[in-house]
XYZ file of C-alpha atoms in Angstrom:
300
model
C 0.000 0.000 0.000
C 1.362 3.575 -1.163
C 0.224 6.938 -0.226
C -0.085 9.213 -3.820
C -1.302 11.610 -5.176
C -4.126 11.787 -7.819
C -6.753 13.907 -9.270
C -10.275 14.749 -7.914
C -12.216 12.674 -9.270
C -15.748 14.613 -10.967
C -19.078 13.428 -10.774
C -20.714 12.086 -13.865
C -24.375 11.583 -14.417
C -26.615 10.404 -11.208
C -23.418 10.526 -9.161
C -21.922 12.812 -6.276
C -18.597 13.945 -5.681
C -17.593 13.608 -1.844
C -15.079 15.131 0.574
C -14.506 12.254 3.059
C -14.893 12.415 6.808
C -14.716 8.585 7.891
C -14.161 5.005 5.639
C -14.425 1.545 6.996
C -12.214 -1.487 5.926
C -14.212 -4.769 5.748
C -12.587 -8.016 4.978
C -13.337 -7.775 1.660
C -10.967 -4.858 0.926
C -8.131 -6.760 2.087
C -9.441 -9.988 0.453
C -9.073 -7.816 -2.990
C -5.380 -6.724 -2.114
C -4.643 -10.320 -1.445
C -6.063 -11.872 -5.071
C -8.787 -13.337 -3.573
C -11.271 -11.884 -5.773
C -9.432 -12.085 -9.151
C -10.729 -12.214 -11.534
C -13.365 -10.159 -10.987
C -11.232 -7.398 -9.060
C -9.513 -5.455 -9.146
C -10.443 -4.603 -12.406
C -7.163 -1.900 -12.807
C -4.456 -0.907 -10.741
C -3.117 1.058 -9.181
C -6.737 0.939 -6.977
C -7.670 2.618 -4.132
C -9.189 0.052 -1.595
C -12.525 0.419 0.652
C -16.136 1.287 -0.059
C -17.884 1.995 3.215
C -17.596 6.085 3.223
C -19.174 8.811 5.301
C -18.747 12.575 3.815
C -19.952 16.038 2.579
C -21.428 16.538 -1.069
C -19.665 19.060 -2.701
C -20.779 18.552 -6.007
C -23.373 16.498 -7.843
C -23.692 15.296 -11.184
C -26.736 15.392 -13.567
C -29.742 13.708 -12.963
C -29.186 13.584 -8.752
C -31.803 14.284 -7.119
C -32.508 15.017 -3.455
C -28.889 15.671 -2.378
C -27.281 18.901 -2.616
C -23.982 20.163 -1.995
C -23.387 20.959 1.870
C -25.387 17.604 2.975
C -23.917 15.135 5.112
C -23.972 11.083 4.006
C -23.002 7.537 4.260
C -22.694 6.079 0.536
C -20.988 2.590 -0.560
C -18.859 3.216 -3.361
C -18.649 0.992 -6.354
C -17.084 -2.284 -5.032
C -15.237 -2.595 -9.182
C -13.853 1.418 -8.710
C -13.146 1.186 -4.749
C -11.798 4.777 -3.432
C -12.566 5.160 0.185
C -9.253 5.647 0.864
C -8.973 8.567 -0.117
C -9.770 12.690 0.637
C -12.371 13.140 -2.190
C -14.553 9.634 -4.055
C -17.430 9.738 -6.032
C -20.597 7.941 -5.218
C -23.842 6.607 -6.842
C -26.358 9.087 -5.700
C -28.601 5.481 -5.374
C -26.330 4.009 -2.827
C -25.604 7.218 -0.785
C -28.390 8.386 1.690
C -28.166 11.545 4.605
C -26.513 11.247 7.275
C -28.512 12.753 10.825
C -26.356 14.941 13.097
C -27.622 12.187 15.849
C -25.030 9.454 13.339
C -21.353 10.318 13.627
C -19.317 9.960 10.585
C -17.647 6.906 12.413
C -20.636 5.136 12.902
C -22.219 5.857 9.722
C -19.210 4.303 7.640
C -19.585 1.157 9.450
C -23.279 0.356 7.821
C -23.205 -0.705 4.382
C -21.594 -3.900 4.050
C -21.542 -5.224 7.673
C -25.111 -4.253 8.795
C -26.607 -4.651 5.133
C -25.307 -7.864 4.738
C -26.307 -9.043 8.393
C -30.307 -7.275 7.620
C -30.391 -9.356 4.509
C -29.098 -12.143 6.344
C -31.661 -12.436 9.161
C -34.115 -11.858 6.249
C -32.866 -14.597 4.324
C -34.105 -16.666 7.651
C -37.380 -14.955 7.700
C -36.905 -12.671 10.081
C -39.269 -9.584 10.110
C -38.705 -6.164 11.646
C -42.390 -5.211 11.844
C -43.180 -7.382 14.367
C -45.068 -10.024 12.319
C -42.213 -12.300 12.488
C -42.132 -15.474 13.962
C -40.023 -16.061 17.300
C -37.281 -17.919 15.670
C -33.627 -19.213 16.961
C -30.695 -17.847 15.390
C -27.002 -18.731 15.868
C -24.670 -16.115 15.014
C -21.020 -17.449 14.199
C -18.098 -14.859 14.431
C -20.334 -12.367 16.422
C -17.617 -9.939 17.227
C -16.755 -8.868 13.924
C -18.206 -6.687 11.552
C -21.533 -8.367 10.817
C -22.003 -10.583 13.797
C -22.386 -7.483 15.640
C -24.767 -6.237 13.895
C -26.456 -9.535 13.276
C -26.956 -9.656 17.161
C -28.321 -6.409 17.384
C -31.169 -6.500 14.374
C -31.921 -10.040 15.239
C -33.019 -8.730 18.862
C -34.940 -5.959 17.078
C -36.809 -8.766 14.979
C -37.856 -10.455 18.328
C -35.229 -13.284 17.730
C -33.459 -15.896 20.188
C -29.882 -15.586 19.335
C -27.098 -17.711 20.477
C -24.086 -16.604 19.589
C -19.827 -17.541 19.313
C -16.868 -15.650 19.227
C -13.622 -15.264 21.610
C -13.388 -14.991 25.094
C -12.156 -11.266 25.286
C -15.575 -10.135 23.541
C -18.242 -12.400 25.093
C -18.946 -9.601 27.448
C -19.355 -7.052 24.620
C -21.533 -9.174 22.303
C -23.693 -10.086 25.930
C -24.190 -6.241 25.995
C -25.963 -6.187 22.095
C -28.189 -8.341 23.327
C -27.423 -12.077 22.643
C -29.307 -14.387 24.827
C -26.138 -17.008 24.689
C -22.712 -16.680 24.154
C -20.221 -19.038 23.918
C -16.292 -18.933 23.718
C -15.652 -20.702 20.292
C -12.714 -22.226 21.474
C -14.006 -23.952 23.833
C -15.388 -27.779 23.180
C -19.088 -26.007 24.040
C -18.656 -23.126 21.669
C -16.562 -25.254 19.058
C -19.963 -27.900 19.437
C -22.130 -25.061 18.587
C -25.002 -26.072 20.241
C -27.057 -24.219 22.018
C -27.275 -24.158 25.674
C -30.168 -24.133 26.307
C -30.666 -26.751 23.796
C -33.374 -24.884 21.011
C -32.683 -25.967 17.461
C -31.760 -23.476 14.897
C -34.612 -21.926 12.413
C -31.214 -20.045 11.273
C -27.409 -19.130 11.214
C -25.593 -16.384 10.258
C -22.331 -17.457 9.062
C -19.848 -15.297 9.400
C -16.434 -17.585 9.938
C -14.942 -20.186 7.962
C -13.862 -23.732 8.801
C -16.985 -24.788 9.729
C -18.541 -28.118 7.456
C -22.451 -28.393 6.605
C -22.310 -31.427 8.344
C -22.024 -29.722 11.629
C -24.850 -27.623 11.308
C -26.964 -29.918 10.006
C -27.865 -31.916 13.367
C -28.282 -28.439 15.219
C -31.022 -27.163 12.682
C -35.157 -27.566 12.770
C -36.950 -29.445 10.421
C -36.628 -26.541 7.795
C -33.569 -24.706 9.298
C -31.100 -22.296 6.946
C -27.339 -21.673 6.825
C -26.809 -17.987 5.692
C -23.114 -18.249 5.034
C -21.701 -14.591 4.035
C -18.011 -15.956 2.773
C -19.468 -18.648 0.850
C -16.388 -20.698 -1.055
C -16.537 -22.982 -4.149
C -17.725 -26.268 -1.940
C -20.967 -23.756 -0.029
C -22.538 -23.297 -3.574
C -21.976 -26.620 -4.849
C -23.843 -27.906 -1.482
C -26.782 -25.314 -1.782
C -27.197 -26.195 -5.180
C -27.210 -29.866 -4.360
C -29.993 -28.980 -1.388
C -32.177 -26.834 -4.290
C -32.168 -29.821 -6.633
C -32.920 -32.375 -4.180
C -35.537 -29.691 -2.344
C -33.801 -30.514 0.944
C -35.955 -28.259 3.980
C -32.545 -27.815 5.372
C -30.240 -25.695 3.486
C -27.281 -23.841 3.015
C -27.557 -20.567 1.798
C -24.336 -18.738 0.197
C -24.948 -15.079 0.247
C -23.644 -11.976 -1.564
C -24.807 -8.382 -0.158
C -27.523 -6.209 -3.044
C -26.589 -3.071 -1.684
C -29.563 -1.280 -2.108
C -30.657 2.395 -1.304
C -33.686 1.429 0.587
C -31.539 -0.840 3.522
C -29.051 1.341 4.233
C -31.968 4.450 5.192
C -33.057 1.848 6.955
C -30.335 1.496 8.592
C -29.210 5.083 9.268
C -32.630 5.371 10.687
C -32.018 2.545 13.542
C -28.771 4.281 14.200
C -31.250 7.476 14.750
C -33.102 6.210 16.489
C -30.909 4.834 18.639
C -31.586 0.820 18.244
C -28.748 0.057 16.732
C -25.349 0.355 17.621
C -21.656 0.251 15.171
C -19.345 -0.654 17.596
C -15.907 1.342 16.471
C -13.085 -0.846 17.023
C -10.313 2.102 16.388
C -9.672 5.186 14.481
C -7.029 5.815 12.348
C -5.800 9.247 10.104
C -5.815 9.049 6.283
C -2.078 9.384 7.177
C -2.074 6.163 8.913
C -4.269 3.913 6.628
C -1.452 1.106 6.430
C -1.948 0.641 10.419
C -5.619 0.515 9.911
C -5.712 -2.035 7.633
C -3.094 -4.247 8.968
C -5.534 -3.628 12.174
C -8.154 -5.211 10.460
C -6.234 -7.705 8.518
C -4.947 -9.101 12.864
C -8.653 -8.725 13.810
C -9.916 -11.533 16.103
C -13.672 -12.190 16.578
C-alpha cells in the first residue's frame, strides 16, 4: 500500500462527488489486495481500496436528485472502482443516503456492508422487523466482527433468540448487544455449537470459515437455513445440491444487493438509537497502512 497523489475525481451523471470524513475497511478490501477476488477485481491498478464512506457533497452530477452540496452522508462506493481511501470519491447518488447529526461519521461508515449484509441475512431466515415475524432461533457465528455485531443487534430488534460464538475477550461485549447465549468458540461447548439451552436453529448467520455443513446440520429444525456470508466454491456446490434435491434444510451462500432502501433503513435505527456500530479504532488518512493491517490481525 502507497500513499499518492491523484486527481479529484468529478461526478458524472446520477453521481456525487464527496469530501470524506470517515471510511471503513471490511474483509473484503483486504481480500481484494490479497487476489482473492481475481478475476473479478480489481479490475485496474493502481486501486484505491474500501467502499464503506461517510462525507460532505460538494458537487453532484446530472440527474441527482434530493442531495445537494453541503449535505452530510453515508454512501458505498462501487465495489469494481473502490476509493474510500482517499480525501475526495465519487458515489452513486442510489447508494448514498443523509446522514442525521444524531449518526457520527464513524458510525455511519460502518453500515453498508456489515449491517446490510447481516439485515439481509436475518431476512434470508425470515426474520421480520415489523413485528409479524415469527419467534425464531438464530445462531450467530463470528459475532464480534463486523456483521455478527450487527447480526446480534437486528436479530433482537426482529424479536429473535440468538445464540451466539466468538472469543473470550468479547463475550462480554456481544452479551451487551443483546445475545441471549454466548459461547467462547474455542471452547469444546462453543466449538460444538449447540445451544445451551438446547433450542434448534430456524437459522445461522455465518460469518467464519472452517466450519462443514455437516455440523450444522444436526443443530437445525426441520426446515432450518445456513446464511453463510463468505461462501467458497464447496458452499454453492452444497446449496445447489440442497435446491435440486428440495432438501428443507439448506445452506444458503450469500452476496450483499446493496440497495438504497436498507441502508436508510439502517441510518434510521442508528437514529433512532436501536442500533449500535461498535468502532473498534480510528485511524488518520495518514495512517491507513496501520488501519488495515488492524483489520487484517482482527480476532472475533
Amino acid at each position: 500500500m502507497q500513499h499518492v497523489e491523484v486527481p479529484v475525481p468529478s461526478a458524472k451523471k446520477n453521481e456525487v462527488l464527496l469530501k470524506l470524513q470517515a471510511a471503513t475497511i471490511n474483509p473484503v478490501d483486504w481480500k481484494i489486495q490479497k487476489g482473492d477476488l481475481r478475476p473479478l477485481l480489481p479490475r485496474r491498478l493502481p486501486f484505491i481500496p474500501v467502499t464503506d464512506v461517510a462525507g460532505v457533497v460538494v458537487d453532484v452530477g446530472p440527474g441527482v436528485k434530493g442531495l445537494t452540496a453541503g449535505d452530510q452522508v453515508v454512501a458505498m462506493l462501487n465495489s469494481f472502482n473502490g476509493g474510500g481511501l482517499a480525501e475526495y470519491a465519487v458515489a452513486s447518488a442510489n447508494l448514498t443516503v443523509k446522514r442525521p447529526a444524531e449518526v457520527s461519521a464513524a458510525e455511519g461508515a460502518g453500515l453498508p456492508i456489515a449491517a446490510g449484509t447481516a439485515l439481509q441475512a436475518l431476512r434470508s431466515i425470515g426474520a421480520k422487523f415489523d413485528g409479524t415475524g415469527k419467534p425464531l432461533n438464530v445462531l450467530v457465528t463470528a459475532a464480534s466482527g463486523g456483521v455478527g455485531l450487527y447480526a446480534v443487534q437486528l436479530a433482537k430488534l426482529a424479536n429473535l433468540h440468538v445464540t451466539a460464538t466468538c472469543g473470550a475477550r468479547n463475550m462480554d461485549l456481544v452479551k451487551s448487544l443483546g445475545a441471549d447465549e454466548v459461547m467462547d468458540y474455542r471452547t469444546p461447548e462453543g466449538a460444538s455449537l449447540q445451544s445451551p439451552s438446547g433450542r434448534k436453529y430456524d437459522g445461522v448467520v455465518h460469518c467464519t470459515v472452517g466450519v462443514s455443513w455437516s455440523s450444522f446440520q444436526p443443530l437445525l429444525s426441520d426446515a432450518g437455513r445456513v446464511i453463510d456470508i463468505t461462501p467458497n466454491f464447496s458452499a454453492i456446490l452444497t446449496s445447489a445440491l440442497h435446491r435440486m434435491t428440495f432438501s428443507k434444510k439448506r445452506l444458503v451462500p450469500l452476496l450483499l444487493s446493496p440497495n438504497k432502501a436498507d441502508l436508510e433503513l439502517l441510518v434510521g435505527l442508528l437514529k433512532e438509537g436501536k442500533l449500535k456500530t461498535v468502532v473498534d479504532s480510528k485511524f488518520p488518512l495518514s495512517e491507513a497502512d496501520k488501519a488495515w493491517q488492524s483489520s487484517i490481525d482482527g480476532h472475533w
